PDB file of C-alpha atoms in Angstrom:
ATOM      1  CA  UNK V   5      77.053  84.061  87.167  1.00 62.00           C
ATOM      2  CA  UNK V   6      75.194  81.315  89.041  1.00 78.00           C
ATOM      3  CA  UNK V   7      76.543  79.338  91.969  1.00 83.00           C
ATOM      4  CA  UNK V   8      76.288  76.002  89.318  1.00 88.00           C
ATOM      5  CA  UNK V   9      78.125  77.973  86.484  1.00 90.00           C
ATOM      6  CA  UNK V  10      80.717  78.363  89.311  1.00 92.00           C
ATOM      7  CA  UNK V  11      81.048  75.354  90.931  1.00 93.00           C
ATOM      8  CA  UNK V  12      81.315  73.500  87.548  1.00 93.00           C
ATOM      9  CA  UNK V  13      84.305  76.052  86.683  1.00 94.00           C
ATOM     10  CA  UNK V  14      86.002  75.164  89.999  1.00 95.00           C
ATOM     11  CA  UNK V  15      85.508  71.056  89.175  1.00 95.00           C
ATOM     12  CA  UNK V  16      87.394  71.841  86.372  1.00 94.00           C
ATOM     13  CA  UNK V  17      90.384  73.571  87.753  1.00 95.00           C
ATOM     14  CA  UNK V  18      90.444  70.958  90.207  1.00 94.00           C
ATOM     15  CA  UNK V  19      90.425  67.735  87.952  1.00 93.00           C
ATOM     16  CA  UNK V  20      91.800  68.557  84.998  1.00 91.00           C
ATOM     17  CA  UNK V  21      95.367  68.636  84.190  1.00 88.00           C
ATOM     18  CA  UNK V  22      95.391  69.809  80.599  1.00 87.00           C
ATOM     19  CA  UNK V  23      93.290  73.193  80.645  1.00 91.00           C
ATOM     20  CA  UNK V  24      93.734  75.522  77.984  1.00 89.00           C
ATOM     21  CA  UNK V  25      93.472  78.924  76.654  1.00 87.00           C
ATOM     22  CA  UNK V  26      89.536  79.073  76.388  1.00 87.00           C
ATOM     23  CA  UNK V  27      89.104  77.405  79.636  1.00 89.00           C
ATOM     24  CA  UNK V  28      91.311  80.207  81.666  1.00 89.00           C
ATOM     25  CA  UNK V  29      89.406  82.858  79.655  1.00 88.00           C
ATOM     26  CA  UNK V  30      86.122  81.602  81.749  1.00 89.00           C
ATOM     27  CA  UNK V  31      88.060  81.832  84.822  1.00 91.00           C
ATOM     28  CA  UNK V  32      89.047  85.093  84.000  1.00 88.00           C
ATOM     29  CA  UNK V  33      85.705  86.029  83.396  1.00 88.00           C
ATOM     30  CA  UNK V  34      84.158  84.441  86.432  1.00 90.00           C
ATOM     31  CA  UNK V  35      87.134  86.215  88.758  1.00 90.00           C
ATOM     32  CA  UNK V  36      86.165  89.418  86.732  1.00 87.00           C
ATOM     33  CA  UNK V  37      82.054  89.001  87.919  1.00 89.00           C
ATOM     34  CA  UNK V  38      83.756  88.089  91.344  1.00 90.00           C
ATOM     35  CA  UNK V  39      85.914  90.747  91.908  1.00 89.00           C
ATOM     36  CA  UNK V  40      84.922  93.405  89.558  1.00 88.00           C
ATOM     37  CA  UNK V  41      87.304  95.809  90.978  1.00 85.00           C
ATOM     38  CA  UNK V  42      90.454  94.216  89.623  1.00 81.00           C
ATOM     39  CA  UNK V  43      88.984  93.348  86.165  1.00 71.00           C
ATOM     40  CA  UNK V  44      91.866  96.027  85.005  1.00 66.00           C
ATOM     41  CA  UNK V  45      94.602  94.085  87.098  1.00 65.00           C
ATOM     42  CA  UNK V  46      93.442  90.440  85.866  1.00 66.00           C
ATOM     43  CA  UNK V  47      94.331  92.480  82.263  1.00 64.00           C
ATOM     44  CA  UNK V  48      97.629  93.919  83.170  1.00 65.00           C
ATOM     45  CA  UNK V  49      99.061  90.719  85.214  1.00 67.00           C
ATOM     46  CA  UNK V  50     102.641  90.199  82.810  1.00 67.00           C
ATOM     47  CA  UNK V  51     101.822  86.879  83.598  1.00 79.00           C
ATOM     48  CA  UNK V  52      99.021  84.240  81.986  1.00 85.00           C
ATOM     49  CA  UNK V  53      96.206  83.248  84.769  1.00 87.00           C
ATOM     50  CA  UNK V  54      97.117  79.596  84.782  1.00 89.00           C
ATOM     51  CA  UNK V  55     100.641  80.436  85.615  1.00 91.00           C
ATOM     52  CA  UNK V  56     101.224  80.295  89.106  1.00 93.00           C
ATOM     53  CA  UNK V  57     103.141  83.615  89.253  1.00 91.00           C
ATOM     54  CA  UNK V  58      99.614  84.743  87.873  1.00 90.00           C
ATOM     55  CA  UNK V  59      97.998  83.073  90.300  1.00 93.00           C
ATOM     56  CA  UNK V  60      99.633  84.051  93.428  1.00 94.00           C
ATOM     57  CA  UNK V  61      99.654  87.919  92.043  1.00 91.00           C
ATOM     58  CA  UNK V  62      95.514  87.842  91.794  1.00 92.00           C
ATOM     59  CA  UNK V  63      95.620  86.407  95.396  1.00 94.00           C
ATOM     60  CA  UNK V  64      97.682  89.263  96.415  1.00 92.00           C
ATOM     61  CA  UNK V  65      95.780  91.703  94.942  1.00 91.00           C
ATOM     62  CA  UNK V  66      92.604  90.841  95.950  1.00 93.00           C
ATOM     63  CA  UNK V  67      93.305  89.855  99.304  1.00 94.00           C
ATOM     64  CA  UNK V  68      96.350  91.280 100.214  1.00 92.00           C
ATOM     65  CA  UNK V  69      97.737  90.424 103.538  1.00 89.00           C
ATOM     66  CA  UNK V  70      96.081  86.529 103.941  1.00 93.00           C
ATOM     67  CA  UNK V  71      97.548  83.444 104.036  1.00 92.00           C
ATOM     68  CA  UNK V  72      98.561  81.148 100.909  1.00 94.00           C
ATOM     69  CA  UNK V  73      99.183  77.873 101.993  1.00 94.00           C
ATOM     70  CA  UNK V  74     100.613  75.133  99.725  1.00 95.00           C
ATOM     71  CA  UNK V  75     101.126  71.348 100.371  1.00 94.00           C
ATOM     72  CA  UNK V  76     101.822  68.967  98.164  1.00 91.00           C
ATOM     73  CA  UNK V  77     104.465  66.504  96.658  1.00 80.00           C
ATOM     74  CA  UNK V  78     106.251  67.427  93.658  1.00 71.00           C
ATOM     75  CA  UNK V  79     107.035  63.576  93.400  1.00 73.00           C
ATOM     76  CA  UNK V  80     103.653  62.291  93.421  1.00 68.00           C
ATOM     77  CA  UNK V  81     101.406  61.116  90.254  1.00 69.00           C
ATOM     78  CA  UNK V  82     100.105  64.638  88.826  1.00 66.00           C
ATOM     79  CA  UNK V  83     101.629  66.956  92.031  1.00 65.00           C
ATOM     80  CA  UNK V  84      98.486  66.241  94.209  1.00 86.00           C
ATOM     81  CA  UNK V  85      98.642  70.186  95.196  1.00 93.00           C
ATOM     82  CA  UNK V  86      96.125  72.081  98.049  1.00 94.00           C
ATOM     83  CA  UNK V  87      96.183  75.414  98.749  1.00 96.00           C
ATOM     84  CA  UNK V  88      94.086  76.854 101.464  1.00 94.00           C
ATOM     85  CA  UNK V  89      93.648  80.857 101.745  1.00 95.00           C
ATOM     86  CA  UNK V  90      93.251  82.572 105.000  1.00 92.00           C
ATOM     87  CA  UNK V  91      93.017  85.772 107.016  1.00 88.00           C
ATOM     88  CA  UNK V  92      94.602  84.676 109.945  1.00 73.00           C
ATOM     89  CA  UNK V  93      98.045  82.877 109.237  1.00 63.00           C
ATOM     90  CA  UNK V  94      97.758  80.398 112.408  1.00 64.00           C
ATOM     91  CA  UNK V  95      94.747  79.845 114.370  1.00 63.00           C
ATOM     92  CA  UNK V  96      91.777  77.797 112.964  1.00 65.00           C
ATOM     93  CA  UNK V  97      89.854  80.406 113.588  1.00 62.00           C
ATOM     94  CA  UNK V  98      88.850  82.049 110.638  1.00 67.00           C
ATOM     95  CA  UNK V  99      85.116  82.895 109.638  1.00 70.00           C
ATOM     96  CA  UNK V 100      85.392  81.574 106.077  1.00 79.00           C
ATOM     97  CA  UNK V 101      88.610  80.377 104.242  1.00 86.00           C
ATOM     98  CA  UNK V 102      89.222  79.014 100.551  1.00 93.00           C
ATOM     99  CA  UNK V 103      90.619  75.513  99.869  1.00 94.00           C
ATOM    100  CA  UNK V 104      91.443  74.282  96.619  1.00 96.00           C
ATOM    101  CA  UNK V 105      93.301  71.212  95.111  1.00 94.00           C
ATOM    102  CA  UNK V 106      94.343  69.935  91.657  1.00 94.00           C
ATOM    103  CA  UNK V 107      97.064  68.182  89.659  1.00 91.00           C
ATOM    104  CA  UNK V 108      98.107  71.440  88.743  1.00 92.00           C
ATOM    105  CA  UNK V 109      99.394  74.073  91.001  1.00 93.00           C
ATOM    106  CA  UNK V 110      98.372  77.223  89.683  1.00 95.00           C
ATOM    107  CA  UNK V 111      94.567  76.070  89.449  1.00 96.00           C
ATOM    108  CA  UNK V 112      94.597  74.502  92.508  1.00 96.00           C
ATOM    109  CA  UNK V 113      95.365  78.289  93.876  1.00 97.00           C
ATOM    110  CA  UNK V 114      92.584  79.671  91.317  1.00 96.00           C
ATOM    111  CA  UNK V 115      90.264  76.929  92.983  1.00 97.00           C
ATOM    112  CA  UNK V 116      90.648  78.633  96.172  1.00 97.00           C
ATOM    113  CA  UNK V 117      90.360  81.828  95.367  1.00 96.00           C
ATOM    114  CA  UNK V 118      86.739  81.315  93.313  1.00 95.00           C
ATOM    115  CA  UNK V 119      85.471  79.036  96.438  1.00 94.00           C
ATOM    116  CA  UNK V 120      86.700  82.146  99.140  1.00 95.00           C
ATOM    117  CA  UNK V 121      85.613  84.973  97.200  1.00 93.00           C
ATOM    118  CA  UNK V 122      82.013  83.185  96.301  1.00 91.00           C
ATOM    119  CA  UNK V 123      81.458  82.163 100.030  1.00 89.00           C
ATOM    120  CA  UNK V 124      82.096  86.426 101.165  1.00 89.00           C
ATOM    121  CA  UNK V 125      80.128  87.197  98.814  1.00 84.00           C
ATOM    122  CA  UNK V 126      77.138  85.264 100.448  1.00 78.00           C
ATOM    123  CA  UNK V 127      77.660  86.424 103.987  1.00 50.00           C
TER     124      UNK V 127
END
């Protein structure tokens, strides 16, 4: 998967509102080229990827122990969500951290996930 491929599939998570069955199926693919080593996992979640239960359970699988870090207002227009993944839970310290946003909350946390796991991959 090229770094265009990708970045288009993380513009979509992050400014749509109405994804649907095909367009998860390319995230799952793109999180299975990403992190080949839970391929099986992304399969045996007992929860759909766009949920956020599904979400927050790929997170935690593939990097256990880091940060998840929500804001948003339920209130607003279309939630407004960010989530922001990192190794360390408090200092700004942190060599490279993912930060995603969207209406929705689930993809906002997918967001993050595809931008941290593509920038490790290039260090």
């Amino acid at each position: 998967m090229q770094n265009q491929e990708l970045q288009i599939l993380i513009d979509t998570l992050e400014e749509c509102s109405d994804l649907g069955p095909a367009d998860f199926d390319g995230v799952a693919r793109a999180l299975g080229f990403l992190l080949p080593e839970l391929s099986t996992d992304l399969q045996a979640l007992g929860h759909p990827i766009g949920s956020t239960d599904g979400a927050v359970l790929i997170v935690d699988r593939a990097y256990p122990d880091w940060s998840i870090h929500i804001r948003g207002r339920a209130n607003d227009r279309d939630g407004h969500w960010r989530c922001t993944l990192r190794e360390g839970g408090i200092r700004d310290n942190d060599a490279v951290l993912g930060s995603g946003k969207s209406p929705v909350l689930a993809q906002a946390i997918l967001a993050a996930l595809m931008r941290l796991t593509a920038n490790l991959k290039r260090l």
